[in-house]
Amino acid sequence: MKNLILLFVLTLTFGCSKDGDSSNQDSAEANTGQGGSLASFTVVGDYLYTVDESSLNIFNVINSEQPVKVNDLPIGFRIETLFNFREYLYIGSRDGMFIYSIENPEEPSYVSDVQHFTACDPVIANETHAFVTLHSNTQCGNDINLLEIYDINHIVAPALVSSRNLTSPKGIGLYGDFLFVCDDEVKIFNVTNPVESVLVHSINKEVFDVIIKGDLLILIGDTGLYQYSLDSGNIENIQLLSSIAI
Amino acid sequence: MKNLTRFLLFVSLILFYGCPQQHDFDPPVSNYEPVVVQRSDFENSTELLPPRTIAASGKIYLKDDYLFINEPNEGFHVFNNEDLSNPEKIAFLKALGSKDLAIKNGTIYINNATDLIAVRPNYNDLSLQVSKRIINTFPQQISPDGFYFDVGENEIIVNWNLID
């Protein structure tokens, strides 16, 4: 019986993942902007999703000037970040990562979660993997600073495929097969094989979040914002365009 | 019985070692005090101002040629980023208690402390139209060290001061 239910859920999940793709991304890209990985607001199509300390809030923004709150869902405690990829929301909290389906945009439904006993910061994802940084200091006795990569092909049961120690990782961003991680400096990993991520380059800046849009890289830290151009043909060719002192 | 004893021991271990702060016998208190604003003043405090110095940085957002840098709990520094080699600071969008925004078309959604607001800025004459305010849709802020504070019905926590 249990297997039957699982099969049913799987069929539902994978059945939709093909339909939702293109329209979702395209319409979202066209008229909304882009935040960093620490964002707690995201617009997907005609809906604004936000997370606060404990809940996911859903606003209908069909009329963009007149948002209407349509739903809120309790998720957990100390919710921090919200990331959308295709028909899923990835929610980062101090306790772990939660995945919700927004196939029905006003009624997000729980898909799966991964729990940690420590601080867990942002999560981002692509078609096959979710990337999470865990950053903690003395707050609860732990001193865990990790980059974790989960295989989400089977999205109802994310599987940890890689875990590597870092210094103090925070914001993360994907540039094709390259993962940018804001650590004690910005570390760039080739994640073509997510089981064995390889450090290929670094940028000597201590920052806490990143936006990557096309070939534009934006870094934000306590003392400045920095913009760079990236080169997909040569990941080491990173040119500083401008900086804003803070 | 043996299992129960083990279980209790396990629970006690978690209770005692889980969080070192709880070893203290004094009840824990926050090192911060809230900055509280009356709702009537709060709702009139959201405006578009000339650019100003960035005192602290928070989240960032990019929409077309505009780049936003949040100054936590104060508002958003707005840059014209058309020339990537020379972003130009054009305005400060004051929004008390704010940490995040998102944009659809020309409308900006902001967590204005407990409220969600929808605003449309005009950078030419530095005017701001608040087209919608959904009050008390977000919880009051928790202090940076994780404490809840009770405030009156028409009072809003917009920031925190470290107690000396």
XYZ file of C-alpha atoms in Angstrom:
410
model
C 0.000 0.000 0.000
C 2.793 2.336 1.027
C 4.600 1.576 -2.215
C 1.458 2.264 -4.165
C 1.103 5.685 -2.586
C 4.751 6.434 -3.272
C 4.336 5.378 -6.873
C 1.286 7.614 -7.152
C 3.147 10.614 -5.718
C 6.107 9.940 -7.997
C 3.908 9.760 -11.049
C 2.301 13.047 -10.105
C 5.641 14.702 -9.450
C 7.399 13.606 -12.586
C 4.317 13.912 -14.706
C 4.218 17.641 -14.115
C 7.884 18.464 -14.126
C 7.879 18.469 -17.895
C 4.816 20.662 -18.452
C 5.543 23.441 -16.024
C 9.089 24.195 -17.164
C 9.302 26.629 -19.955
C 6.283 28.838 -19.406
C 7.088 29.246 -15.730
C 10.662 30.348 -16.231
C 10.099 32.493 -19.290
C 7.218 34.545 -17.947
C 8.974 34.939 -14.621
C 12.176 36.125 -16.251
C 10.484 38.604 -18.511
C 9.035 41.000 -15.967
C 10.676 40.270 -12.644
C 14.179 40.825 -11.383
C 16.640 38.632 -9.556
C 17.740 38.539 -5.931
C 20.697 36.834 -4.305
C 20.580 33.411 -2.673
C 19.684 34.971 0.684
C 16.417 36.322 -0.738
C 13.189 35.679 1.133
C 10.960 37.148 -1.604
C 10.415 35.718 -5.062
C 7.922 36.396 -7.840
C 6.852 33.374 -9.894
C 4.420 34.203 -12.668
C 1.436 35.941 -11.111
C 2.408 35.143 -7.521
C 4.689 36.676 -4.930
C 6.050 34.191 -2.396
C 7.686 35.365 0.816
C 8.987 33.596 3.876
C 9.038 35.069 7.355
C 10.283 33.489 10.581
C 7.936 30.527 10.362
C 5.608 30.778 7.353
C 5.371 30.817 3.600
C 3.075 33.668 2.461
C 1.426 33.718 -0.946
C 0.205 36.893 -2.656
C -1.653 37.045 -5.942
C -0.069 39.765 -8.112
C -2.030 39.332 -11.339
C -2.664 43.047 -10.945
C 0.884 43.910 -10.005
C -0.007 47.139 -8.217
C -2.662 45.466 -6.057
C -1.242 42.366 -4.380
C -3.803 40.220 -2.569
C -2.804 37.774 0.130
C -4.263 34.389 -0.748
C -2.620 31.940 1.618
C -0.001 31.280 4.255
C 1.475 28.002 5.372
C 3.435 27.211 8.514
C 6.759 25.686 7.456
C 9.062 25.517 10.464
C 11.170 27.794 12.599
C 13.804 30.372 11.751
C 13.065 30.265 8.059
C 15.645 32.315 6.184
C 15.688 31.914 2.422
C 13.449 31.133 -0.541
C 14.546 29.979 -3.980
C 12.417 29.043 -6.980
C 13.403 26.648 -9.710
C 10.722 25.501 -12.116
C 7.641 24.326 -10.183
C 9.417 24.035 -6.837
C 10.224 26.339 -3.968
C 13.372 25.566 -1.979
C 13.179 26.955 1.529
C 16.274 27.290 3.707
C 15.898 27.358 7.492
C 18.053 26.907 10.565
C 16.717 23.366 10.773
C 17.111 22.264 7.204
C 15.835 22.513 3.657
C 12.188 22.194 2.647
C 10.911 21.594 -0.874
C 7.367 22.638 -1.844
C 5.603 22.211 -5.150
C 3.825 25.255 -6.600
C 2.120 23.350 -9.346
C -1.006 24.779 -7.759
C 0.383 28.276 -7.170
C -2.047 29.306 -4.432
C -1.764 26.002 -2.558
C 1.905 25.003 -2.342
C 2.257 21.414 -1.250
C 4.990 19.792 0.787
C 7.277 17.544 -1.245
C 10.230 16.699 1.012
C 12.738 18.050 3.479
C 16.228 17.489 4.798
C 16.837 18.148 8.472
C 19.994 19.331 10.175
C 20.727 19.946 13.827
C 22.522 23.123 12.999
C 22.334 26.397 11.198
C 21.459 25.982 7.564
C 21.689 28.884 5.225
C 20.665 29.301 1.620
C 19.727 26.664 -0.891
C 19.718 26.895 -4.683
C 18.986 24.247 -7.270
C 19.215 23.231 -10.893
C 17.499 20.406 -12.796
C 19.258 17.641 -10.918
C 20.841 18.961 -7.728
C 20.268 21.255 -4.760
C 23.186 23.126 -3.218
C 23.099 24.119 0.438
C 25.598 25.918 2.598
C 25.616 25.304 6.327
C 27.170 28.001 8.383
C 27.256 28.020 12.140
C 29.406 29.482 14.842
C 29.085 29.305 18.581
C 25.297 29.720 18.684
C 24.370 26.200 19.603
C 27.658 24.572 20.389
C 28.197 23.437 16.817
C 30.928 24.596 14.567
C 29.792 23.213 11.272
C 30.651 24.900 7.997
C 29.812 22.802 4.995
C 28.764 22.823 1.390
C 26.258 20.033 0.821
C 25.015 18.805 -2.529
C 21.807 16.793 -2.835
C 20.648 14.713 -5.764
C 17.049 15.809 -6.370
C 16.236 13.680 -9.406
C 14.016 11.817 -6.962
C 12.619 14.993 -5.443
C 10.476 13.322 -2.810
C 13.681 11.981 -1.268
C 16.730 14.249 -1.733
C 19.939 12.234 -1.403
C 23.127 13.741 -0.008
C 25.872 13.031 -2.543
C 28.624 15.331 -1.355
C 29.617 17.250 1.742
C 32.755 19.327 1.997
C 34.212 21.446 4.772
C 34.532 25.153 4.207
C 35.470 28.084 6.433
C 32.260 30.059 6.780
C 30.064 29.604 3.708
C 27.066 31.865 3.040
C 25.579 32.923 -0.316
C 25.825 30.698 -3.384
C 25.217 31.063 -7.113
C 25.313 28.851 -10.195
C 27.009 29.753 -13.461
C 26.427 26.746 -15.711
C 28.490 23.926 -14.214
C 30.264 26.285 -11.829
C 29.135 26.962 -8.281
C 30.212 30.229 -6.644
C 30.338 30.037 -2.848
C 30.838 33.077 -0.597
C 33.307 31.685 1.942
C 36.346 33.419 3.482
C 36.821 34.283 -0.183
C 34.625 33.492 -3.169
C 35.370 29.895 -4.115
C 34.426 28.572 -7.529
C 33.742 24.851 -7.811
C 33.273 22.819 -10.953
C 30.197 20.748 -10.127
C 29.947 18.850 -13.430
C 30.280 15.779 -11.242
C 28.445 16.826 -8.053
C 29.819 13.864 -6.127
C 33.321 15.250 -6.584
C 33.145 19.034 -6.750
C 36.509 20.525 -7.708
C 37.803 23.931 -6.635
C 38.921 25.601 -9.858
C 39.337 29.266 -9.007
C 38.705 31.899 -6.361
C 38.102 35.619 -6.006
C 39.856 37.278 -3.116
C 36.818 39.038 -1.645
C 35.007 38.356 1.624
C 31.317 38.736 0.789
C 28.031 37.216 1.903
C 25.902 36.965 -1.221
C 26.031 36.736 -4.983
C 23.856 37.376 -8.025
C 24.815 35.777 -11.338
C 22.842 36.971 -14.352
C 24.153 35.934 -17.735
C 27.857 36.763 -17.628
C 27.420 39.386 -14.907
C 28.596 38.531 -11.395
C 27.601 40.776 -8.483
C 29.104 40.265 -5.027
C 27.894 41.992 -1.862
C 29.820 42.182 1.392
C 29.941 44.304 4.525
C 32.356 46.762 2.965
C 31.420 46.816 -0.692
C 29.514 45.684 -3.763
C 31.562 44.415 -6.705
C 30.547 43.713 -10.306
C 32.517 41.421 -12.592
C 32.202 40.015 -16.085
C 32.453 36.245 -16.414
C 33.671 34.222 -19.380
C 31.956 30.882 -19.916
C 34.882 29.731 -22.053
C 37.464 30.473 -19.362
C 36.299 30.506 -15.756
C 39.558 32.120 -14.628
C 38.907 35.140 -16.848
C 37.002 37.301 -14.367
C 37.195 41.051 -14.913
C 36.251 43.615 -12.271
C 33.862 46.159 -13.817
C 33.102 48.392 -10.853
C 32.863 48.554 -7.099
C 30.691 50.500 -4.665
C 32.181 51.189 -1.244
C 29.997 50.664 1.822
C 12.059 0.228 32.126
C 15.669 0.124 31.075
C 14.665 1.616 27.759
C 12.717 4.386 29.456
C 15.727 5.235 31.640
C 17.914 5.349 28.561
C 15.418 7.523 26.788
C 15.217 9.957 29.718
C 18.987 10.055 29.930
C 19.150 10.815 26.222
C 16.565 13.592 26.524
C 18.378 15.111 29.510
C 21.644 15.020 27.612
C 20.072 16.921 24.742
C 18.468 19.393 27.146
C 21.686 20.027 29.018
C 24.210 19.976 26.223
C 22.091 21.187 23.308
C 22.554 24.870 23.992
C 25.368 26.135 26.164
C 23.504 29.362 26.952
C 21.017 27.367 28.970
C 23.630 26.490 31.559
C 23.078 29.981 32.954
C 20.726 30.070 35.878
C 19.623 33.677 35.333
C 16.734 33.854 32.890
C 18.216 34.893 29.554
C 17.505 38.439 28.382
C 18.157 40.138 25.081
C 21.118 42.416 24.587
C 18.900 44.558 22.369
C 15.981 46.888 22.894
C 13.405 47.418 20.150
C 12.888 50.697 18.295
C 9.096 51.058 18.346
C 7.048 53.354 16.079
C 3.320 54.169 16.223
C 1.408 52.874 13.193
C 0.214 56.341 12.099
C 3.817 57.631 11.937
C 5.040 54.352 10.482
C 2.662 54.400 7.525
C 3.746 57.936 6.622
C 7.434 57.125 6.822
C 7.788 55.308 3.494
C 9.210 57.686 0.880
C 11.719 58.134 -1.906
C 14.652 60.329 -0.862
C 17.806 61.651 -2.503
C 20.742 59.220 -2.459
C 22.590 58.912 0.823
C 25.603 57.148 2.276
C 25.297 53.388 2.725
C 25.825 52.683 6.410
C 25.374 48.910 6.222
C 24.636 46.369 3.501
C 22.001 43.672 3.240
C 20.304 41.842 0.414
C 20.678 42.841 -3.224
C 18.280 42.760 -6.165
C 18.761 43.368 -9.866
C 15.957 44.406 -12.235
C 16.861 45.547 -15.727
C 19.172 48.528 -15.265
C 18.326 49.039 -11.605
C 20.327 47.620 -8.741
C 19.032 47.700 -5.160
C 21.103 47.352 -1.982
C 19.148 46.925 1.242
C 20.326 48.728 4.334
C 18.703 46.424 6.908
C 15.685 47.962 8.631
C 16.241 51.344 6.896
C 15.437 50.922 3.205
C 17.017 50.440 -0.220
C 19.785 52.296 -2.012
C 18.859 52.466 -5.693
C 21.488 52.527 -8.453
C 21.143 53.085 -12.176
C 23.311 50.190 -13.355
C 23.035 50.771 -17.103
C 26.777 51.392 -17.265
C 28.165 48.387 -15.394
C 31.511 50.099 -15.023
C 29.943 53.122 -13.385
C 26.747 52.440 -11.403
C 25.121 55.694 -10.383
C 23.402 56.123 -7.023
C 20.054 57.768 -7.775
C 17.783 57.464 -4.719
C 17.118 56.002 -1.315
C 13.813 54.212 -0.843
C 13.084 54.600 2.841
C 11.133 51.615 4.228
C 11.420 51.087 7.972
C 11.968 47.538 9.134
C 12.714 46.332 5.597
C 15.055 43.519 4.611
C 13.884 42.307 1.249
C 12.126 43.207 -1.982
C 10.935 41.697 -5.230
C 9.698 43.385 -8.396
C 7.023 42.574 -10.951
C 6.728 44.939 -13.880
C 7.350 48.343 -12.293
C 5.911 47.507 -8.886
C 8.220 46.875 -5.946
C 7.069 44.631 -3.083
C 8.739 45.308 0.255
C 8.503 43.893 3.760
C 7.854 47.207 5.531
C 8.274 45.633 9.009
C 4.930 43.880 9.648
C 3.349 45.116 6.408
C 3.688 44.137 2.779
C 3.693 47.237 0.603
C 3.485 47.642 -3.163
C 5.155 50.824 -4.392
C 5.999 52.523 -7.678
C 8.925 54.923 -7.566
C 9.455 57.855 -9.892
C 13.182 58.534 -9.865
C 12.861 61.764 -11.843
C 10.917 63.724 -9.249
C 11.728 61.397 -6.311
C 8.079 60.611 -5.681
C 6.695 57.316 -4.462
C 3.220 55.943 -4.946
C 2.181 53.332 -2.373
C -0.497 51.432 -4.291
C -1.223 48.848 -1.590
C -0.425 48.203 2.051
C -1.383 44.866 3.605
C -1.010 45.488 7.312
C 0.206 42.978 9.894
C 0.816 40.253 7.335
C 4.285 39.497 8.742
C 5.155 38.863 12.400
C 6.880 41.515 14.499
C 10.667 41.283 14.213
C 12.633 39.064 16.569
C 15.722 40.670 18.138
C 19.093 39.902 16.500
C 19.808 37.550 19.403
C 16.485 35.746 19.008
C 14.076 37.271 21.552
C 10.390 38.097 21.171
C 9.095 41.422 22.504
C 5.486 42.319 23.239
C 4.317 45.636 21.843
C 0.928 47.368 21.664
C -1.560 46.757 18.900
C -0.639 49.919 17.001
C 3.064 49.730 17.682
C 5.600 48.376 15.255
C 9.155 47.226 15.885
C 11.296 48.722 13.119
C 14.841 48.252 14.422
C 17.024 47.287 17.372
C 19.498 49.110 19.555
C 22.278 47.297 21.329
C 22.026 47.958 25.071
C 25.325 49.308 26.399
